[in-house]
Amino acid sequence: MTNAYEAAYEESIRDPEGFWGKAAEDCHWYKRWDKVLDDSNKPFYRWFAGGELNTCYNALDLHVENGRADQVALIYDSPVTDTIKTYTYRELRDETAKFAGVLAAQGVGKGDRVLIYMPMIAEAAIAMLACARIGAIHSVVFGGFAAKELATRINDAKPKAIVSASCGIEVKKVIQYKPLLDAAIDMAEHKPEFCVILQRPMEKAEMIAGRDIDWTEAMVSAKPADCVPVAATDPLYILYTSGTTGQPKGVVRDNGGHLVALKWTMKAIYDIDAGDVFWAASDVGWVVGHSYIVYAPLFKGATTILFEGKPVGTPDAGVFWRVISQHKVKSQFTAPTAFRAIKREDPKAELMKKYDLSNFKILFLAGERSDPDTIQWSENNLKVPVIDHWWQTETGWAIAANCMGLHQFPVKYGSPTKAVPGWDLQVVDANNQQVAPGEIGALVVKLPLPPGTLPTLYKNDDRFVEAYLEEFPGYYKTADAGYIDDEGYAYIMARTDDIINVAGHRLSTGAMEEVLADHPDVAECAVLGVEDKLKGQIPIGFLVLNAGVDRPAEEIQKEVVQMVRERIGPVAAFKTATVVNRLPKTRSGKILRGTIQKIADNKEYKVPATIDDPTILGEMETALKGIGYGTARQ
Ligand code: COA
Ligand code: AMP
């Protein structure tokens, strides 16, 4: 007998149009689609071509009209400001419509880009939904990025407006956002027509006359704006993510496929029904925040939590349990690093005992590999299933998961379980041939990708094809390596490019190398991600100095650390750089980053056959010991 997962999976691969067409019936359309899947312009597949809808209508108005007006839609829980504020669906719709009116009154309309640079406050979600309401395309930039990263995104998205706030709060530190924003606009070639700034009580930002509009004042007189029908294939948002260069990739998400897929996942993957409380403890600046703080729970008619705090320190390692208990959270979704942080502070989970967690049913983890220790600690203490699932900014939702609303499979530690319906996940070798179960290769997805994934990169079809579709013709390249066992469980082993995951945040070591290489004393450099007990990985840098530089190495090391902080941002967590005489390379001049990484992580390594001079590896071991890595590590 096949179970519900197997039946759904089989149908989604055999008849994707039938499968997703049925899922789309659960959504509101102004105009029904002409074709579920338009494959007339391969490899650019389009879902629900000809259909018209509004994402914000599906997230808010539909529920107001269908009896959920007084149900809580969003809970803003902010231990850093000691605030809890709830919004019913009606209240959230009304606030969103008013803010949409603020934007529309300034001339923002369909297809215009609006950049959102905000901390974790309800207004961030309101700004996103307001854009969707009037057909504008939002691009949210994570608060931990520096002004230069923001400027790069402004130049690429060319926003008509920027929405920001006076500050964010990092544990106890007030981080001024406005000076970063002003610096970014100064740096950028493109200038927005106007900015809307929310003044928070703890920090008053300097406003620029003629450009900056005060959020609160504008809302007083705002005329609510109605939902505007958009094409299913029109972009809803652009979300920039690390690529292999300093130029981030602008992942595009369309309106129709996104709505259909995300609404479907709430039950199928997360087992969430309308009225349930769901908490994604992430940030609106990341894809998890887009998909599972803002859009999917609201599409479903659930209650979502927007949490402005950290797993530890706000005020303590019991805050997750307080939030789960107080708001009767049914499922939480976070990154393993958050649980590692809690486990480190409260290894026996003493703080958990203070709270009634009887409504809590499932913990979902993603963003980086879930180490078995963290999963077992969470299982033993929470006594609920702990479900690892694997996805990417590009995919917008999980490629592999234990689909808890369809069928619960036994957990195998180290595996996010099986391909989710819609995903024809395969493992191939360098010649694009499928490998046997258990054999490691490139994890790829047979085209077409399901709805809700990236149709392209913003204004860059060529880079989209080159980055994702060229290497394995007929497939989407995930850039993760791994294997699938004989029971269909996927194992995600490592990225095949220079992306690292630092505390669940995706960063490019290539982008950091670009910054280091810019230092006048640096001739050559390498940055790689090494294992870290808390953050999973952290970057470390190696510098070869120009001949004749006689300044102390420590000075230069400090300077490059500061440069990464200023140009990429504190989120890079780049704190260690060391000067070496030379870097290990192949005879053709390629730096052997993988080998350095293995030495740093205390893993066995083979001296690569192609190495130019094996004696350098001894030098690397010494350099790594000097900064506490390699054989010096406990
Ligand atoms: N605005 C401004 N600065 C920010 C920021 C933001 N939104 N988010 C992070 N930063 C800064 C931090 O203040 C810190 O700066 P510092 O070097 O001055 O201390 C730096 O960026 C690194 O931050 P972070 O990665 O959060 O590390 P941390 O040591 O402060 O906290 C954890 C560690 C594990 C508690 C934290 O990373 C965490 O809660 N992770 C949860 C994972 C998550 O949300 N992942 C998203 C994908 S699901
Ligand atoms: P991001 O785009 O920030 O979501 O990062 C995506 C990358 O994070 C993936 O390509 C993986 O390398 C990694 N990742 C995300 N979830 C998992 C997981 N559950 N297990 C292993 N790696 C993961």
XYZ file of C-alpha atoms and ligand atoms in Angstrom:
705
model
C 0.000 0.000 0.000
C 1.333 3.406 -0.888
C 1.120 6.113 1.760
C -0.048 9.701 1.171
C 3.511 10.929 0.618
C 4.254 8.258 -1.980
C 0.990 8.894 -3.813
C 1.583 12.648 -3.870
C 5.197 12.277 -4.921
C 4.386 9.885 -7.747
C 1.609 12.111 -9.077
C 3.712 15.290 -8.831
C 6.423 13.779 -11.031
C 4.136 11.919 -13.463
C 1.618 14.734 -13.877
C 2.972 18.028 -12.506
C 0.252 20.038 -14.242
C -2.509 17.955 -12.688
C -0.869 18.017 -9.270
C -0.203 21.759 -9.075
C -3.404 22.620 -10.909
C -5.299 20.959 -8.056
C -3.248 22.811 -5.446
C -4.006 26.102 -7.226
C -7.754 25.553 -6.724
C -7.129 26.354 -3.059
C -6.114 29.932 -3.946
C -7.968 33.040 -5.048
C -7.576 34.051 -8.707
C -9.028 37.072 -10.479
C -8.443 35.220 -13.723
C -7.792 31.514 -14.024
C -4.563 30.431 -15.702
C -4.472 29.420 -19.358
C -1.833 26.821 -18.744
C -0.554 25.337 -15.480
C 2.951 24.926 -16.899
C 4.075 26.893 -19.897
C 7.172 25.194 -21.301
C 7.189 26.992 -24.641
C 10.412 28.877 -23.846
C 12.682 26.272 -22.269
C 14.635 26.449 -20.007
C 12.478 29.349 -18.790
C 9.434 27.491 -17.482
C 6.482 29.577 -16.302
C 3.792 28.401 -13.889
C 0.140 29.419 -14.177
C 0.690 31.475 -17.318
C -2.297 33.666 -18.133
C -3.540 33.630 -14.524
C -4.104 36.816 -12.509
C -4.088 37.135 -8.754
C -2.890 39.260 -5.881
C -0.529 37.817 -3.280
C -1.575 40.235 -0.526
C -5.238 39.500 -1.172
C -4.557 35.812 -0.659
C -2.545 36.515 2.493
C -4.968 38.915 4.174
C -8.229 40.048 2.555
C -9.369 36.546 1.685
C -9.265 35.526 5.344
C -10.971 38.728 6.470
C -13.789 37.965 4.041
C -13.933 34.281 4.952
C -14.498 34.543 8.696
C -10.977 35.000 10.083
C -11.092 38.807 10.438
C -10.728 38.652 14.223
C -8.248 35.805 14.359
C -4.700 36.825 15.181
C -2.629 36.908 12.004
C 0.686 38.138 13.371
C 2.254 38.320 16.804
C 5.209 40.663 17.129
C 7.167 39.412 20.131
C 10.169 41.532 20.983
C 12.044 40.713 24.179
C 14.617 43.367 23.247
C 12.016 46.130 23.562
C 9.792 44.287 26.006
C 6.874 44.449 23.599
C 4.230 41.999 22.447
C 1.763 43.279 19.891
C -0.838 41.249 18.058
C -2.523 42.041 14.761
C -5.749 40.353 13.734
C -6.232 39.615 10.055
C -8.442 42.713 9.814
C -5.880 44.914 11.559
C -3.021 43.608 9.457
C -5.045 44.087 6.270
C -5.929 47.654 7.262
C -2.371 48.632 8.216
C -1.049 47.050 5.037
C -3.637 48.793 2.870
C -2.720 52.106 4.492
C 0.976 51.621 3.929
C 0.275 50.551 0.364
C -1.560 53.886 0.125
C 1.549 55.718 1.375
C 3.622 54.126 -1.381
C 0.971 54.573 -4.062
C 0.527 58.265 -3.195
C 4.221 58.736 -4.001
C 3.760 57.097 -7.381
C 4.840 53.522 -6.625
C 2.950 51.047 -8.779
C 3.078 47.757 -10.605
C 6.603 46.584 -11.389
C 8.369 49.339 -9.395
C 11.002 48.073 -7.007
C 10.936 48.931 -3.314
C 13.957 48.092 -1.187
C 13.213 47.223 2.423
C 16.029 47.519 4.964
C 14.445 46.878 8.317
C 14.921 45.070 11.588
C 12.555 42.366 12.816
C 9.506 44.538 13.429
C 5.941 44.083 12.226
C 6.354 47.046 9.883
C 8.821 45.000 7.827
C 6.111 42.434 7.064
C 3.592 45.221 6.485
C 5.927 46.881 3.981
C 6.420 43.591 2.105
C 2.697 42.868 1.948
C 1.971 46.473 0.946
C 4.276 46.129 -2.050
C 2.547 42.907 -3.056
C -0.806 44.679 -2.721
C 0.011 47.278 -5.358
C 2.069 45.003 -7.586
C 5.412 46.552 -6.609
C 8.420 44.247 -6.303
C 10.073 44.245 -2.903
C 13.673 43.485 -2.192
C 14.443 43.005 1.477
C 18.050 43.421 2.579
C 19.187 41.803 5.826
C 20.134 44.301 8.535
C 23.529 42.742 9.251
C 24.918 43.741 5.848
C 27.154 46.761 5.508
C 26.416 49.922 3.504
C 28.448 48.706 0.529
C 26.386 45.513 0.187
C 23.258 47.625 0.404
C 24.611 49.930 -2.318
C 25.274 46.953 -4.607
C 21.647 45.870 -4.215
C 20.366 49.430 -4.791
C 22.327 49.598 -8.040
C 21.002 46.254 -9.230
C 17.329 46.557 -8.227
C 17.089 50.303 -8.940
C 14.339 50.883 -6.386
C 11.976 53.806 -6.655
C 11.625 53.818 -2.870
C 13.461 52.510 0.169
C 11.674 51.655 3.400
C 13.779 51.576 6.539
C 13.804 52.242 10.265
C 15.918 54.359 12.557
C 17.509 51.339 14.200
C 17.620 47.658 14.972
C 18.502 46.032 18.264
C 21.127 43.335 18.556
C 20.756 41.850 22.037
C 21.501 45.030 24.002
C 23.160 47.092 21.265
C 21.173 49.656 19.309
C 22.309 49.460 15.682
C 21.635 52.682 13.792
C 20.232 51.813 10.381
C 19.816 55.302 8.981
C 23.530 56.247 8.731
C 24.124 52.928 6.916
C 21.259 53.663 4.558
C 22.413 57.213 3.876
C 25.957 55.989 3.226
C 24.651 53.300 0.865
C 22.581 55.803 -1.104
C 25.611 58.119 -1.314
C 27.718 55.263 -2.638
C 25.147 53.953 -5.111
C 24.876 55.258 -8.653
C 21.133 54.759 -8.614
C 19.195 57.060 -6.270
C 15.722 56.251 -4.924
C 13.049 58.918 -5.372
C 12.115 58.767 -1.705
C 12.616 56.864 1.545
C 10.083 56.053 4.229
C 11.661 55.878 7.675
C 10.089 54.416 10.777
C 11.357 56.289 13.806
C 11.712 53.847 16.684
C 11.512 55.215 20.232
C 15.079 54.198 21.137
C 16.776 56.074 18.270
C 15.725 59.135 16.307
C 17.154 59.227 12.811
C 18.172 62.427 11.030
C 15.761 62.928 8.149
C 16.810 64.335 4.784
C 14.349 67.027 3.728
C 12.681 66.416 0.395
C 13.668 62.727 0.343
C 12.710 61.114 3.645
C 9.131 60.581 4.738
C 8.207 59.737 8.323
C 6.321 56.404 8.400
C 4.081 57.323 11.334
C 3.138 60.743 9.984
C 2.427 59.405 6.511
C 0.173 56.674 7.889
C -2.071 59.216 9.655
C -3.385 60.683 6.431
C -2.871 57.665 4.159
C -5.687 56.536 1.906
C -5.908 52.733 1.935
C -4.942 51.170 -1.409
C -6.754 48.189 -2.853
C -5.261 44.991 -4.197
C -4.129 45.207 -7.801
C -4.411 42.082 -9.980
C -1.021 41.027 -11.333
C 0.008 38.275 -13.720
C 0.920 34.994 -12.047
C 4.276 35.307 -13.781
C 4.953 38.870 -12.581
C 7.719 39.108 -9.981
C 6.669 39.400 -6.348
C 10.137 39.945 -4.963
C 13.862 39.900 -5.559
C 16.031 38.439 -2.827
C 19.765 38.821 -3.172
C 21.892 35.916 -2.103
C 25.593 35.191 -2.107
C 27.022 34.117 -5.408
C 30.572 33.119 -6.162
C 31.676 36.713 -6.667
C 31.112 39.951 -4.813
C 28.095 40.510 -7.054
C 25.129 38.857 -5.322
C 22.508 36.952 -7.264
C 19.054 38.546 -7.446
C 16.755 35.571 -6.994
C 13.347 36.368 -8.507
C 10.110 34.915 -7.150
C 6.899 35.156 -9.129
C 3.415 35.683 -7.687
C 1.402 32.676 -8.859
C 3.735 29.725 -8.384
C 4.885 31.124 -5.051
C 1.345 31.367 -3.696
C 0.305 27.896 -4.840
C 3.430 26.071 -3.688
C 3.823 27.834 -0.348
C 0.201 27.424 0.652
C 0.432 23.722 -0.175
C 3.598 23.263 1.911
C 1.988 24.529 5.112
C -0.054 21.381 5.496
C 2.009 18.900 3.499
C 5.391 19.638 5.092
C 4.606 21.467 8.335
C 1.233 19.930 9.182
C -0.200 23.400 9.832
C -3.883 24.169 9.371
C -5.690 27.506 9.371
C -5.878 28.773 12.962
C -2.647 27.045 14.094
C 0.289 29.057 15.413
C 3.537 28.736 13.464
C 6.855 30.293 14.361
C 9.789 30.622 12.012
C 12.587 32.031 14.167
C 14.606 33.558 11.374
C 14.803 37.054 9.889
C 12.727 38.686 7.167
C 16.027 39.395 5.407
C 16.454 35.698 4.579
C 14.376 33.408 2.440
C 13.033 31.574 5.500
C 11.660 34.888 6.700
C 10.023 35.625 3.354
C 8.465 32.203 2.982
C 7.640 31.201 6.547
C 7.439 34.321 8.692
C 5.443 36.341 6.192
C 3.855 34.574 3.259
C 3.050 30.900 3.771
C 1.469 31.054 7.261
C -0.714 33.948 6.123
C -1.729 32.216 2.877
C -2.857 29.343 5.070
C -4.830 31.485 7.538
C -2.503 30.522 10.385
C -0.980 32.809 13.016
C 2.645 33.747 12.456
C 5.188 35.005 14.971
C 7.692 37.709 14.193
C 10.350 37.525 16.891
C 12.819 40.319 17.519
C 15.384 38.595 19.663
C 18.016 35.890 19.771
C 17.878 32.354 21.138
C 20.211 33.390 23.953
C 20.793 36.659 25.738
C 17.320 38.136 25.209
C 17.115 37.678 28.130
C 18.258 34.062 28.441
C 18.331 30.624 26.841
C 14.723 30.046 27.896
C 13.208 32.631 25.554
C 12.270 30.084 22.855
C 10.301 28.080 25.436
C 8.649 31.248 26.751
C 7.467 32.218 23.264
C 6.316 28.689 22.403
C 4.401 28.415 25.649
C 2.930 31.916 25.757
C 1.635 31.911 22.188
C 0.749 28.224 22.019
C 3.080 27.569 19.104
C 2.352 24.296 17.318
C 5.540 24.146 15.240
C 8.753 26.072 15.218
C 11.263 26.392 12.418
C 14.800 27.581 13.055
C 18.445 26.922 12.226
C 20.411 24.285 14.183
C 22.855 26.993 15.271
C 20.112 28.534 17.404
C 19.685 25.249 19.278
C 23.447 24.848 19.612
C 23.529 28.286 21.236
C 20.774 27.278 23.692
C 22.394 23.928 24.430
C 25.705 25.639 25.172
C 24.118 27.986 27.730
C 21.666 25.551 29.257
C 22.939 22.039 28.519
C 20.397 20.346 30.775
C 17.520 22.436 29.430
C 16.680 23.561 32.970
C 14.934 26.676 31.699
C 12.544 24.549 29.659
C 11.019 23.134 32.832
C 9.483 26.500 33.678
C 7.144 26.393 30.699
C 4.109 24.441 29.568
C 5.002 23.220 26.104
C 2.017 20.915 25.705
C 0.818 22.615 22.499
C 4.172 22.165 20.812
C 4.184 19.357 18.268
C 7.142 19.551 15.855
C 10.516 21.288 15.570
C 11.812 21.927 12.039
C 15.459 22.705 11.351
C 17.113 23.992 8.170
C 19.659 26.405 6.793
C 22.691 24.229 7.437
C 23.450 20.600 8.171
C 21.729 19.412 11.350
C 24.316 17.642 13.444
C 22.997 14.520 15.186
C 23.986 15.875 18.630
C 21.743 18.890 18.244
C 18.860 16.813 16.905
C 19.122 14.297 19.742
C 19.411 16.974 22.421
C 16.286 18.637 21.028
C 14.395 15.333 20.761
C 15.318 14.260 24.285
C 14.323 17.537 25.859
C 11.354 18.653 23.799
C 9.979 15.154 23.297
C 8.600 16.009 19.870
C 9.768 14.984 16.391
C 12.746 17.043 15.211
C 12.655 17.361 11.450
C 15.636 18.418 9.384
C 14.795 19.753 5.937
C 16.944 21.034 3.127
C 16.406 24.056 0.936
C 17.956 27.139 -0.586
C 17.164 30.778 -1.242
C 16.712 29.846 -4.882
C 14.152 27.122 -4.233
C 12.023 29.145 -1.793
C 10.803 25.978 -0.060
C 12.114 22.571 0.877
C 13.634 20.217 -1.681
C 13.855 17.375 0.841
C 11.905 16.941 4.063
C 9.943 14.549 6.171
C 6.520 15.739 4.980
C 4.728 15.689 8.323
C 1.280 16.422 6.906
C 1.509 13.545 4.431
C 3.400 10.735 6.122
C 5.985 10.664 8.894
C 8.988 8.532 7.974
C 11.477 7.341 10.600
C 14.235 9.909 11.035
C 17.734 8.951 9.920
C 20.234 11.265 11.573
C 22.194 13.261 9.045
C 19.448 13.107 6.412
C 16.651 15.604 5.737
C 14.638 12.519 4.614
C 13.162 12.357 1.116
C 12.556 14.581 -1.897
C 9.374 16.606 -1.369
C 6.596 16.130 -3.971
C 7.410 18.294 -6.974
C 11.170 17.700 -6.771
C 12.721 15.113 -9.085
C 15.928 14.956 -7.070
C 18.796 12.944 -8.479
C 22.518 12.424 -7.951
C 24.760 12.615 -10.995
C 28.461 12.326 -11.733
C 30.604 14.806 -13.647
C 29.276 13.365 -16.914
C 25.680 14.031 -15.924
C 25.003 10.315 -15.430
C 22.913 9.117 -12.505
C 24.984 7.287 -9.911
C 23.983 4.235 -7.854
C 22.215 4.648 -4.478
C 24.715 5.521 -1.760
C 27.252 6.984 -4.160
C 28.235 10.616 -3.710
C 27.732 13.020 -6.582
C 26.157 16.344 -7.448
C 22.615 16.805 -6.161
C 20.547 18.031 -9.082
C 16.849 18.451 -9.806
C 15.364 17.403 -13.112
C 13.657 20.312 -14.896
C 11.102 21.749 -14.687
C 11.465 22.916 -11.125
C 8.170 23.006 -9.220
C 6.249 26.294 -8.775
C 7.537 28.850 -6.262
C 11.170 28.363 -7.267
C 13.271 30.934 -9.103
C 12.210 31.538 -12.714
C 15.413 33.539 -13.303
C 17.837 36.033 -11.766
C 16.800 39.655 -11.814
C 17.519 41.110 -15.258
C 20.115 38.417 -15.772
C 18.824 35.391 -17.681
C 22.357 34.578 -18.807
C 23.736 34.317 -15.291
C 20.716 32.208 -14.316
C 21.464 29.706 -17.071
C 25.176 29.775 -16.465
C 24.954 29.405 -12.676
C 22.258 26.760 -12.448
C 21.466 25.037 -15.732
C 24.586 24.792 -17.850
C 26.767 22.295 -16.007
C 24.190 19.500 -15.928
C 21.987 19.905 -19.008
C 18.329 19.180 -18.231
C 18.855 19.690 -14.506
C 18.984 22.452 -11.911
C 22.324 22.386 -10.102
C 21.840 22.780 -6.354
C 25.621 23.211 -5.848
C 25.333 20.765 -2.962
C 27.057 17.397 -3.114
C 25.583 14.347 -1.446
C 23.902 11.037 -2.014
C 20.558 9.275 -1.876
C 20.431 5.919 -0.097
C 18.529 2.832 -1.237
C 15.451 3.933 0.692
C 15.354 7.332 -1.005
C 16.789 9.322 1.921
C 18.919 12.237 0.753
C 22.173 13.219 2.470
C 23.566 16.722 1.965
C 27.323 16.677 2.421
C 28.949 19.892 1.205
C 28.666 22.815 -1.166
C 30.533 22.412 -4.416
C 31.222 26.145 -4.674
C 32.638 28.738 -2.313
C 29.474 29.273 -0.288
C 29.741 28.765 3.457
C 27.055 28.756 6.111
C 27.815 30.876 9.152
C 25.176 30.588 11.883
C 22.685 29.620 9.171
C 23.650 32.697 7.140
C 24.850 32.116 3.603
C 28.093 33.848 2.684
C 30.619 33.684 -0.114
C 34.286 33.215 0.719
C 35.002 34.517 -2.795
C 33.376 37.821 -1.885
C 35.533 38.007 1.258
C 38.658 37.257 -0.786
C 37.766 40.177 -3.044
C 37.792 42.456 0.012
C 41.099 41.091 1.346
C 42.738 41.368 -2.056
C 41.907 45.064 -2.013
C 44.252 45.720 0.908
C 47.311 47.506 -0.482
C 49.760 45.191 1.304
C 48.109 41.932 0.269
C 49.534 40.131 -2.756
C 47.421 37.004 -2.535
C 44.830 35.578 -0.209
C 42.469 32.702 0.518
C 39.360 32.569 2.685
C 37.763 29.311 3.693
C 35.092 28.093 6.050
C 36.266 26.023 8.994
C 34.165 24.076 11.468
C 32.803 25.996 14.429
C 30.997 24.451 17.384
C 28.385 27.209 17.571
C 28.023 28.673 14.106
C 28.635 25.502 12.092
C 31.259 27.240 10.010
C 33.248 30.443 10.287
C 35.530 32.074 7.741
C 39.276 32.406 8.248
C 41.647 34.220 5.938
C 45.238 33.687 4.824
C 47.272 36.584 3.516
C 50.477 36.600 1.496
C 51.959 40.082 1.666
C 53.617 42.056 -1.087
C 57.411 41.841 -1.156
C 58.997 44.548 0.940
C 56.046 45.120 3.290
C 57.605 45.500 6.711
C 54.625 46.501 8.845
C 53.706 44.149 11.686
C 51.481 41.298 10.486
C 49.044 41.900 13.371
C 48.269 45.384 12.090
C 47.433 44.144 8.617
C 45.416 41.260 10.018
C 43.321 43.690 12.065
C 42.821 45.952 9.080
C 41.480 43.213 6.836
C 39.082 42.051 9.557
C 37.772 45.599 9.785
C 37.520 45.865 5.983
C 35.291 42.785 5.774
C 33.101 44.161 8.559
C 32.781 47.491 6.761
C 32.248 46.165 3.261
C 30.259 42.975 3.785
C 28.999 43.444 7.311
C 29.182 42.039 10.834
C 27.100 39.064 9.728
C 30.161 37.670 7.927
C 31.666 36.971 11.375
C 35.125 37.342 9.849
C 37.400 37.668 12.867
C 40.563 35.727 12.009
C 43.202 36.380 9.373
C 46.817 35.290 9.404
C 49.850 36.133 7.338
C 51.673 33.242 5.633
C 54.671 33.173 3.299
C 52.873 31.326 0.514
C 49.732 29.343 -0.183
C 49.557 25.701 -1.261
C 48.703 25.483 -4.947
C 48.365 23.011 -7.745
C 50.923 23.103 -10.530
C 48.408 25.062 -12.571
C 48.219 27.696 -9.852
C 44.888 26.838 -8.186
C 44.869 27.429 -4.426
C 44.179 24.155 -2.578
C 41.468 25.524 -0.324
C 39.971 22.077 0.326
C 43.260 20.762 1.677
C 43.776 23.776 3.961
C 40.234 23.291 5.224
C 40.854 19.633 6.042
C 44.018 20.528 7.978
C 42.113 23.223 9.881
C 39.267 20.844 10.721
C 41.686 18.150 11.868
C 40.486 15.786 9.198
C 42.567 13.225 7.390
C 43.795 14.445 4.043
C 45.774 13.105 1.148
C 48.520 15.242 -0.307
C 46.994 16.155 -3.681
C 48.843 14.605 -6.592
C 48.725 17.918 -8.416
C 50.361 19.931 -5.623
C 53.193 22.148 -6.726
C 55.273 21.932 -3.539
C 54.110 19.585 -0.761
C 56.397 21.176 1.828
C 53.994 24.137 2.022
C 51.482 21.928 3.813
C 53.781 21.786 6.846
C 53.903 25.583 6.832
C 50.112 25.689 6.686
C 49.843 23.337 9.666
C 52.077 25.673 11.669
C 50.098 28.749 10.601
C 46.826 27.067 11.520
C 48.155 25.989 14.901
C 49.082 29.613 15.511
C 45.441 30.650 15.243
C 44.091 27.644 17.161
C 43.192 25.328 14.300
C 44.385 21.995 13.023
C 46.264 19.745 15.409
C 46.143 22.461 18.073
C 42.389 22.059 18.260
C 40.663 20.327 21.111
N 21.389 43.878 12.094
C 22.604 44.316 12.443
N 23.599 43.501 12.850
C 23.345 42.191 12.885
C 22.093 41.660 12.514
C 21.092 42.569 12.105
N 19.898 42.149 11.733
N 22.142 40.323 12.660
C 23.361 40.011 13.096
N 24.095 41.139 13.237
C 25.470 41.238 13.729
C 25.559 40.782 15.170
O 25.313 41.815 16.083
C 27.002 40.295 15.253
O 27.821 41.429 15.364
P 29.144 41.479 16.287
O 30.239 40.900 15.456
O 29.316 42.957 16.532
O 28.863 40.704 17.529
C 27.255 39.700 13.886
O 26.289 40.321 13.006
C 27.075 38.191 13.798
O 25.740 37.899 14.194
P 25.129 36.450 14.432
O 25.464 35.575 13.284
O 23.705 36.589 14.771
O 25.985 35.909 15.626
P 25.813 36.100 17.181
O 27.111 35.644 17.758
O 25.330 37.467 17.522
O 24.676 35.043 17.561
C 23.434 32.960 17.221
C 24.825 33.643 17.324
C 23.639 31.504 16.924
C 22.721 33.148 18.537
C 22.652 33.655 16.100
O 23.382 33.573 14.909
C 21.275 33.115 15.826
O 20.329 33.359 16.523
N 21.100 32.378 14.759
C 19.807 31.884 14.377
C 19.895 31.431 12.991
C 19.037 32.143 12.025
O 18.242 32.975 12.318
N 19.252 31.749 10.769
C 18.537 32.259 9.643
C 18.274 31.181 8.638
S 17.034 30.007 9.177
P 20.369 29.504 1.861
O 20.257 29.897 0.447
O 20.885 30.563 2.755
O 19.092 28.888 2.384
O 21.485 28.369 1.924
C 21.313 27.198 1.188
C 22.392 26.218 1.495
O 22.393 25.900 2.893
C 22.167 24.886 0.816
O 22.620 24.878 -0.516
C 22.938 23.941 1.717
O 24.301 23.975 1.429
C 22.700 24.528 3.084
N 21.556 23.875 3.741
C 20.321 24.367 3.915
N 19.555 23.490 4.601
C 20.318 22.407 4.838
C 20.097 21.141 5.492
N 18.936 20.856 6.061
N 21.122 20.252 5.525
C 22.322 20.547 4.972
N 22.581 21.722 4.352
C 21.613 22.642 4.286
